[in-house]
Coordinates of C-alpha atoms and ligand atoms in Angstrom, one line a residue:
M292 CA -35.1 5.4 -2.9
S293 CA -34.9 4.6 -6.7
N294 CA -31.1 4.6 -6.7
K295 CA -31.0 2.7 -3.4
S296 CA -28.7 -0.1 -4.5
K297 CA -26.4 2.1 -6.5
S298 CA -25.6 4.5 -3.7
C299 CA -25.8 2.0 -0.9
G300 CA -22.8 -0.4 -0.7
K301 CA -22.9 -4.0 -1.6
A302 CA -25.9 -4.9 0.4
G303 CA -28.0 -2.1 -1.0
L304 CA -29.6 -1.7 2.5
R305 CA -30.0 1.2 4.8
F306 CA -29.8 1.7 8.6
H307 CA -31.2 4.4 10.9
I308 CA -30.0 4.9 14.5
R309 CA -31.9 6.8 17.1
T310 CA -29.7 7.7 20.1
F311 CA -31.0 8.5 23.7
G312 CA -28.8 9.8 26.5
C313 CA -25.2 10.9 27.0
Q314 CA -22.1 11.5 24.9
M315 CA -21.0 7.9 25.7
N316 CA -24.1 6.7 23.9
M317 CA -23.7 9.1 21.0
H318 CA -20.2 7.7 20.5
D319 CA -21.5 4.1 20.8
S320 CA -23.9 5.0 18.0
E321 CA -21.0 6.1 15.9
K322 CA -19.5 2.6 16.5
I323 CA -22.8 0.9 15.7
A324 CA -22.9 3.0 12.4
G325 CA -19.2 2.0 11.8
V326 CA -20.0 -1.7 12.1
L327 CA -23.1 -1.5 9.9
T328 CA -21.3 0.5 7.3
E329 CA -18.5 -2.0 7.2
A330 CA -21.1 -4.7 6.8
G331 CA -22.2 -3.0 3.6
Y332 CA -25.2 -0.9 4.9
C333 CA -25.5 2.8 4.4
E334 CA -27.2 5.5 6.5
S335 CA -30.8 6.4 5.6
S336 CA -32.2 9.9 5.9
G337 CA -34.7 8.8 8.5
S338 CA -36.5 5.8 9.9
D339 CA -39.1 5.6 7.0
D340 CA -36.7 4.3 4.3
A341 CA -34.5 2.2 6.7
D342 CA -34.1 -1.6 6.5
V343 CA -32.6 -1.7 9.9
I344 CA -33.5 0.6 12.8
V345 CA -31.4 0.6 16.0
L346 CA -32.6 2.3 19.1
N347 CA -29.6 3.0 21.3
T348 CA -31.1 3.4 24.8
C349 CA -30.3 5.1 28.1
S350 CA -31.6 4.1 31.5
I351 CA -30.0 6.8 33.7
R352 CA -33.4 8.4 34.5
E353 CA -37.0 7.2 34.2
K354 CA -37.8 9.9 31.6
A355 CA -35.2 8.7 29.2
E356 CA -36.6 5.1 29.5
Q357 CA -40.2 6.3 28.9
K358 CA -39.1 8.2 25.8
F359 CA -37.5 5.0 24.4
F360 CA -40.5 2.8 25.2
S361 CA -43.0 5.2 23.4
E362 CA -40.7 5.3 20.4
L363 CA -40.3 1.5 20.3
G364 CA -44.1 1.3 20.6
R365 CA -44.5 3.4 17.5
L366 CA -42.1 1.1 15.5
G367 CA -44.7 -1.7 15.7
K368 CA -46.7 0.0 13.0
A369 CA -43.5 0.4 10.8
K370 CA -42.9 -3.3 11.1
E371 CA -46.5 -4.1 10.1
K372 CA -46.0 -2.0 6.9
N373 CA -42.6 -3.6 6.2
P374 CA -42.3 -7.0 7.7
R375 CA -38.7 -7.2 6.4
L376 CA -37.7 -4.3 8.6
K377 CA -35.2 -5.3 11.3
I378 CA -35.4 -3.7 14.7
A379 CA -32.6 -3.7 17.2
V380 CA -32.4 -2.4 20.8
A381 CA -29.0 -1.4 22.0
G382 CA -27.4 0.3 25.1
C383 CA -28.2 0.3 28.8
I384 CA -31.9 -0.8 28.7
A385 CA -31.0 -3.6 26.3
R386 CA -28.4 -4.8 28.8
Q387 CA -30.8 -4.6 31.7
R388 CA -33.9 -6.1 30.2
G389 CA -32.5 -8.5 27.6
K390 CA -35.0 -11.1 26.4
D391 CA -37.8 -9.4 28.4
L392 CA -38.0 -6.9 25.6
F393 CA -39.1 -9.6 23.2
R394 CA -42.1 -10.5 25.4
R395 CA -43.5 -6.9 25.4
F396 CA -42.4 -6.0 21.9
P397 CA -42.5 -9.2 19.7
Y398 CA -41.3 -7.3 16.7
V399 CA -37.9 -6.6 18.1
D400 CA -35.3 -8.8 16.4
F401 CA -32.0 -8.1 18.2
V402 CA -31.1 -6.9 21.7
F403 CA -27.4 -6.0 22.3
G404 CA -25.6 -4.3 25.2
P405 CA -22.9 -1.7 25.3
D406 CA -20.1 -4.4 25.4
N407 CA -21.6 -6.2 22.4
I408 CA -21.5 -3.8 19.5
D409 CA -19.4 -6.2 17.3
N410 CA -22.1 -8.9 17.7
I411 CA -24.0 -6.9 15.0
Y412 CA -21.8 -8.7 12.4
P413 CA -23.1 -12.2 13.0
W414 CA -26.6 -10.9 13.5
I415 CA -26.7 -8.9 10.3
M416 CA -24.9 -11.4 8.1
P417 CA -25.7 -14.7 9.8
E418 CA -23.2 -17.4 9.1
P419 CA -25.0 -20.1 11.1
A420 CA -22.0 -21.3 13.2
A421 CA -20.7 -17.8 14.0
A422 CA -24.1 -16.5 14.7
Q423 CA -24.9 -19.3 17.1
E424 CA -21.7 -18.8 18.9
A425 CA -21.8 -15.0 19.2
T426 CA -25.5 -14.4 19.9
S427 CA -28.0 -16.3 21.9
Q428 CA -30.8 -17.1 19.4
S429 CA -34.4 -18.0 19.9
E430 CA -37.1 -18.1 17.2
G431 CA -35.1 -16.0 14.8
R432 CA -34.4 -13.4 17.5
A433 CA -31.1 -12.9 19.1
T434 CA -29.6 -11.3 22.2
A435 CA -26.0 -10.3 23.0
I436 CA -25.9 -8.6 26.4
E437 CA -23.1 -10.3 28.3
Y438 CA -20.5 -8.2 30.1
N439 CA -17.2 -8.5 28.3
P440 CA -14.1 -7.9 30.4
E441 CA -12.0 -7.7 27.2
Y442 CA -14.1 -5.0 25.5
S443 CA -11.5 -2.3 26.2
T444 CA -9.1 -4.0 23.9
K445 CA -11.5 -4.2 20.9
K446 CA -10.9 -2.0 17.9
L447 CA -14.2 -1.2 16.3
P448 CA -14.8 0.9 13.1
V449 CA -16.3 4.3 13.8
K450 CA -18.5 6.4 11.5
R451 CA -18.1 9.8 13.0
E452 CA -20.7 12.6 13.0
G453 CA -18.4 15.5 12.6
Q454 CA -15.1 16.3 10.8
V455 CA -13.5 18.6 13.3
R456 CA -14.2 17.3 16.8
A457 CA -14.1 13.6 17.7
W458 CA -15.0 11.5 20.8
V459 CA -12.5 8.9 21.9
S460 CA -13.3 6.3 24.5
I461 CA -10.5 5.9 27.0
M462 CA -12.3 3.6 29.5
Y463 CA -15.6 1.7 29.9
G464 CA -17.8 1.0 32.9
C465 CA -17.7 2.4 36.4
D466 CA -16.8 1.1 39.9
N467 CA -18.1 3.9 42.0
F468 CA -21.6 2.8 42.8
C469 CA -23.1 6.2 43.6
A470 CA -26.3 5.3 45.4
Y471 CA -28.6 6.7 42.7
C472 CA -26.8 5.5 39.6
V473 CA -27.6 2.6 37.4
V474 CA -24.4 2.8 35.2
P475 CA -22.2 0.3 37.2
Y476 CA -25.0 -2.2 36.6
T477 CA -25.5 -1.5 32.9
R478 CA -22.0 -0.7 31.8
G479 CA -20.2 -3.1 34.1
R480 CA -16.8 -2.8 35.8
E481 CA -14.2 -0.2 35.0
R482 CA -11.8 -1.1 32.2
S483 CA -9.2 1.2 30.7
R484 CA -8.1 1.0 27.0
P485 CA -4.4 0.6 26.5
A486 CA -2.7 4.0 26.0
E487 CA -1.2 2.7 22.8
D488 CA -4.6 2.0 21.2
I489 CA -5.9 5.4 22.3
C490 CA -2.9 7.3 20.8
D491 CA -3.1 5.3 17.6
E492 CA -6.7 6.2 17.2
I493 CA -6.0 9.9 17.9
K494 CA -3.1 9.9 15.4
S495 CA -5.4 8.6 12.7
L496 CA -8.0 11.2 13.6
A497 CA -5.3 13.9 13.3
D498 CA -4.3 12.5 9.9
G499 CA -8.0 12.7 8.8
G500 CA -8.2 16.4 9.6
F501 CA -9.7 16.3 13.1
R502 CA -8.5 19.1 15.4
E503 CA -10.1 18.4 18.7
V504 CA -10.6 15.2 20.8
T505 CA -12.9 14.7 23.8
L506 CA -11.8 11.8 25.9
L507 CA -14.7 9.8 27.2
G508 CA -15.1 7.7 30.4
Q509 CA -17.5 7.5 33.4
N510 CA -14.6 8.5 35.7
V511 CA -11.6 9.5 33.6
N512 CA -9.6 10.3 36.7
S513 CA -9.2 6.7 37.5
Y514 CA -7.9 5.9 34.0
G515 CA -5.1 3.2 34.1
K516 CA -5.7 2.0 37.6
K517 CA -6.2 -1.6 36.5
L518 CA -3.9 -1.6 33.5
S519 CA -0.7 -3.7 33.9
G520 CA 2.7 -3.3 32.2
E521 CA 3.9 0.0 31.0
S522 CA 0.6 1.9 31.6
C523 CA 0.1 5.5 32.6
D524 CA -2.4 7.3 34.7
F525 CA -4.8 10.0 33.4
P526 CA -2.4 13.0 33.6
G527 CA 0.3 10.7 31.9
L528 CA -2.2 9.9 29.1
L529 CA -2.8 13.7 28.6
Y530 CA 0.9 14.2 28.1
R531 CA 1.1 11.5 25.5
I532 CA -1.9 12.7 23.6
H533 CA -0.6 16.3 23.8
D534 CA 2.4 15.1 21.7
I535 CA 0.3 14.2 18.7
D536 CA 0.7 16.6 15.9
G537 CA -2.4 18.0 14.3
I538 CA -4.6 17.8 17.4
E539 CA -5.0 21.3 18.8
R540 CA -7.5 20.9 21.6
I541 CA -8.1 18.2 24.2
R542 CA -11.1 17.9 26.4
F543 CA -12.4 15.1 28.7
V544 CA -15.5 14.0 30.5
T545 CA -16.5 13.0 33.2
S546 CA -14.3 13.7 36.2
H547 CA -15.1 12.5 39.7
P548 CA -14.3 15.1 42.4
R549 CA -12.9 12.4 44.8
D550 CA -10.2 11.3 42.3
F551 CA -9.4 14.7 40.9
S552 CA -5.7 15.1 41.7
E553 CA -3.2 18.0 42.0
K554 CA -1.2 16.2 39.3
L555 CA -4.1 16.6 36.9
I556 CA -4.5 20.3 37.7
K557 CA -0.8 20.7 36.9
A558 CA -1.2 18.8 33.6
M559 CA -4.1 21.0 32.7
R560 CA -2.1 24.1 33.5
D561 CA 1.1 23.0 31.7
L562 CA -0.4 21.5 28.5
P563 CA -1.6 24.2 26.2
K564 CA -3.8 21.9 24.1
V565 CA -5.9 21.0 27.2
C566 CA -8.8 23.3 27.1
E567 CA -9.8 25.6 30.1
H568 CA -13.0 23.8 30.8
L569 CA -13.9 21.2 33.4
H570 CA -17.1 19.3 34.0
L571 CA -17.0 18.3 37.6
P572 CA -20.3 16.9 38.9
L573 CA -21.1 18.2 42.5
Q574 CA -24.6 16.5 42.7
S575 CA -25.4 18.2 46.1
G576 CA -24.1 20.9 48.4
S577 CA -25.1 19.0 51.5
D578 CA -22.5 16.8 53.2
K579 CA -25.3 14.6 54.6
I580 CA -26.7 14.0 51.1
L581 CA -23.3 13.5 49.5
Q582 CA -22.6 10.8 52.0
L583 CA -25.9 9.1 51.4
M584 CA -25.1 9.3 47.7
N585 CA -21.8 7.5 48.4
R586 CA -19.8 10.3 46.6
G587 CA -16.7 10.1 48.8
Y588 CA -16.2 13.9 49.3
T589 CA -17.6 16.8 51.3
Y590 CA -18.7 20.1 49.9
E591 CA -15.5 21.7 51.5
D592 CA -13.3 19.1 49.6
Y593 CA -15.1 20.0 46.4
K594 CA -14.8 23.7 47.0
R595 CA -11.0 23.4 47.7
K596 CA -10.5 21.7 44.4
I597 CA -12.4 24.4 42.5
D598 CA -10.3 27.0 44.3
D599 CA -7.1 25.2 43.3
L600 CA -8.3 25.0 39.7
R601 CA -9.1 28.6 39.6
N602 CA -5.8 29.6 41.1
N603 CA -3.9 27.6 38.6
I604 CA -5.8 28.0 35.4
N605 CA -6.8 31.4 34.3
N606 CA -10.4 31.9 33.4
I607 CA -11.3 28.2 33.6
A608 CA -15.0 27.5 32.9
I609 CA -16.5 25.0 35.3
T610 CA -19.8 23.1 34.8
T611 CA -21.5 20.6 37.0
D612 CA -24.4 18.1 37.5
I613 CA -26.9 18.6 40.3
I614 CA -29.5 16.2 41.6
V615 CA -32.4 17.6 43.5
G616 CA -34.9 15.7 45.7
F617 CA -32.6 12.8 46.6
P618 CA -34.2 10.7 49.4
G619 CA -33.9 12.4 52.7
E620 CA -33.1 15.9 51.2
S621 CA -34.5 18.4 53.7
D622 CA -35.2 22.0 53.0
E623 CA -31.9 22.8 54.7
D624 CA -30.0 20.3 52.5
F625 CA -31.5 21.7 49.4
Q626 CA -30.6 25.2 50.6
R627 CA -27.0 24.1 50.8
T628 CA -27.1 23.1 47.2
A629 CA -28.6 26.5 46.3
D630 CA -25.9 28.2 48.4
A631 CA -23.2 26.1 46.6
L632 CA -24.4 27.3 43.2
D633 CA -24.3 30.8 44.4
E634 CA -20.9 30.5 46.0
I635 CA -19.1 28.7 43.2
G636 CA -20.8 30.4 40.3
F637 CA -20.7 27.6 37.7
D638 CA -20.6 28.5 34.0
G639 CA -23.5 26.0 33.4
I640 CA -25.2 23.2 35.1
F641 CA -27.2 20.1 34.2
A642 CA -29.8 19.7 36.9
F643 CA -32.1 16.6 37.4
K644 CA -34.8 15.5 39.7
Y645 CA -33.8 12.3 41.5
S646 CA -35.2 9.3 39.6
R647 CA -35.7 5.9 41.2
R648 CA -33.5 3.3 39.4
P649 CA -33.9 -0.4 39.8
G650 CA -31.2 -2.2 41.7
T651 CA -29.6 0.9 43.2
K652 CA -29.0 1.5 46.9
A653 CA -30.9 4.8 47.0
L654 CA -34.2 2.9 46.3
E655 CA -34.0 1.4 49.9
L656 CA -33.3 4.7 51.6
P657 CA -36.1 6.3 53.7
G658 CA -37.5 9.7 52.9
H659 CA -38.3 9.6 49.2
L660 CA -39.8 12.9 48.2
D661 CA -42.9 13.9 46.5
E662 CA -42.7 14.6 42.7
R663 CA -44.1 18.1 43.4
V664 CA -41.3 19.0 45.8
K665 CA -38.7 17.7 43.4
S666 CA -40.2 19.8 40.6
Q667 CA -40.2 22.9 42.7
R668 CA -36.6 22.4 43.7
L669 CA -35.6 21.8 40.1
S670 CA -37.2 25.0 39.0
M671 CA -35.5 26.9 41.8
V672 CA -32.0 25.7 40.9
L673 CA -32.6 26.3 37.2
K674 CA -33.8 29.8 37.9
L675 CA -30.9 30.5 40.2
Q676 CA -28.4 29.2 37.6
E677 CA -30.0 31.1 34.8
A678 CA -29.0 34.4 36.4
V679 CA -25.4 33.2 37.0
T680 CA -25.0 31.9 33.5
S681 CA -26.4 35.2 32.1
R682 CA -24.0 37.2 34.2
K683 CA -21.0 35.1 33.2
N684 CA -21.9 35.2 29.5
K685 CA -22.5 38.9 29.6
S686 CA -19.0 39.4 31.0
L687 CA -17.6 38.0 27.7
E688 CA -19.1 40.7 25.6
G689 CA -16.4 42.8 23.9
G690 CA -13.7 40.2 24.5
V691 CA -11.9 38.3 21.7
Y692 CA -11.8 34.5 21.9
E693 CA -10.3 31.6 19.8
V694 CA -13.1 29.6 18.2
L695 CA -12.6 26.2 16.6
V696 CA -15.1 26.3 13.7
E697 CA -17.2 23.2 13.5
G698 CA -19.7 23.9 10.7
K699 CA -22.8 25.8 9.7
S700 CA -25.0 26.9 12.6
A701 CA -28.0 24.5 13.0
T702 CA -30.3 27.4 13.8
D703 CA -29.0 30.0 11.4
G704 CA -27.5 28.5 8.2
D705 CA -25.9 31.8 7.3
R706 CA -23.6 31.7 10.3
L707 CA -20.8 29.4 11.3
T708 CA -20.7 27.8 14.7
G709 CA -17.9 26.7 16.9
R710 CA -16.7 26.7 20.5
T711 CA -14.3 28.7 22.6
R712 CA -11.6 26.9 24.6
T713 CA -14.0 27.2 27.6
N714 CA -16.7 25.3 25.6
K715 CA -19.0 28.3 24.9
I716 CA -20.9 28.1 21.6
V717 CA -20.2 31.0 19.3
N718 CA -22.0 31.9 16.1
F719 CA -20.6 34.4 13.6
Y720 CA -20.7 35.1 9.8
G721 CA -17.9 33.6 7.8
E722 CA -16.9 31.5 4.8
R723 CA -17.4 27.7 4.8
A724 CA -13.7 27.4 4.1
L725 CA -13.1 28.4 7.8
I726 CA -14.6 25.1 9.0
G727 CA -11.8 23.2 10.8
S728 CA -9.7 26.3 11.6
I729 CA -9.3 28.4 14.7
V730 CA -10.7 31.9 14.2
R731 CA -10.4 34.9 16.6
V732 CA -13.9 36.1 17.2
K733 CA -15.0 39.3 19.0
I734 CA -18.1 38.7 21.1
L735 CA -20.9 41.2 20.4
E736 CA -23.9 39.7 22.1
A737 CA -24.2 37.0 24.8
K738 CA -27.4 35.0 25.0
Q739 CA -28.3 32.3 27.5
H740 CA -27.0 29.3 25.5
S741 CA -24.7 30.8 22.9
L742 CA -22.7 33.9 22.0
Y743 CA -22.8 36.0 18.8
G744 CA -19.7 37.7 17.4
E745 CA -17.7 38.8 14.4
A746 CA -14.5 37.2 13.1
I747 CA -11.4 39.4 13.7
Q748 CA -8.8 37.5 11.7
N749 CA -8.2 34.0 10.6
H750 CA -5.4 32.7 12.8
S751 CA -4.6 29.1 11.7
Ligands
5AD1320 N1 -31.6 10.4 39.1 C1 -31.3 11.7 38.7 N2 -30.2 12.0 38.1 C2 -29.3 11.0 37.9 N3 -28.0 11.1 37.4 C3 -27.5 9.8 37.4 N4 -28.4 9.0 38.0 C4 -29.5 9.7 38.3 C5 -30.8 9.4 38.9 N5 -31.1 8.2 39.3 C6 -27.4 12.3 36.9 C7 -26.1 12.6 37.7 C8 -25.0 12.3 36.8 C9 -25.7 12.6 35.5 C10 -25.0 12.0 34.3 O1 -27.0 12.1 35.6 O2 -26.2 14.0 38.0 O3 -23.9 13.1 37.0
SF4_1321 FE1 -22.8 6.8 38.0 FE2 -21.3 7.7 40.0 FE3 -20.2 6.1 38.1 FE4 -20.9 8.6 37.5 S1 -19.3 8.0 39.0 S2 -21.4 6.8 36.3 S3 -22.7 9.0 38.8 S4 -21.8 5.5 39.6

């Protein structure tokens, strides 16, 4: 704290960001950090020595909301201790609740949505005219939560977490309106970034030493649908990114099974930099539930795409999202999901209990289930998947895989950590100098969430 102004840019002030939710939110936090850094702030080590605290929120499930509300509740005390502390609420809850947050939490200073990250500038450095125009102000507090159709053409500074792997937004919003999902209401209509802007960003990442990019969008398979002029579709975008020197690995999330095309399977097969991993949310194994969810495919459609993928791409790892206890899910419907997990054999799953979300279609459906039933079903799918994941991971023991080294292991500082092309975490002993390179690692032991191995030879 003593050398605060010396180490802290022109403003001598510090910020702290707490992120809830998905990779999209984590990347938004990197943009929020980018804007604050450009405004002369620097990052604090925690919330205690911060002058500005931003909570970047998620409203996808009730649990994420509750976590945020209890954390925001605790910040009241911090504000009492330091009345000059500024508190901002960002992200999906900000967009949904807007000014209401001021009523319940009078110590919140600024509320801004996912499309309004650059509104931090006028808030943080108020020039009266600009601030009035860009934010809606009342009693010293401000909101900026409007949907912005032009957001996809904005170029924001990004302060990235890592040095090896980077997230790159390729599109914003979602038009799918799955019956359970709040995202189309919080992140607005689907908008694709111009391919030119995406490629420019990735070129500068490559120049800065990054080796891997993960392309982000709620439904990357519909990339480009609304772009005019000389635009491309998602497979076309992959071909363009593949040409960028210095980038060695390309990943993307999230894909929608309905829009997952043969053309994309071909691109994944033919482009060596595109990794052999796909996250393809199934949600349920029951056609009745898939229809109620408004997913636009049957289990058979989904299974056919998985077979195509596996036939075309050797050893591809496939992960998925599952919701249990959707309204109307009978024992038989649930059994179909369990059977699907068994039949497909995913490398990993994210499983959730259905959570009621305001404004969504599923709220009005009959047959909402008891919390107890949802919890039982969740434990059952997790247990079932644990056995599949263990079996899959065990089968990797003795094999040699390319690992892109990301840094020191968070759990064991003596080891390095990285990922295989199939997105499995691998820990092994090695020199710091290997960070950023691709190393061949022999897998010695497979655990549930990560693999342990030894380096065979430095390969790039
Ligand atoms: N309840 C439970 N899970 C949800 N998801 C989205 N909305 C809900 C909800 N209301 C899950 C889906 C989605 C993942 C990101 O979150 O499985 O794919
Ligand atoms: Fe939500 Fe469905 Fe859009 Fe995914 S595709 S963000 S689950 S509405």
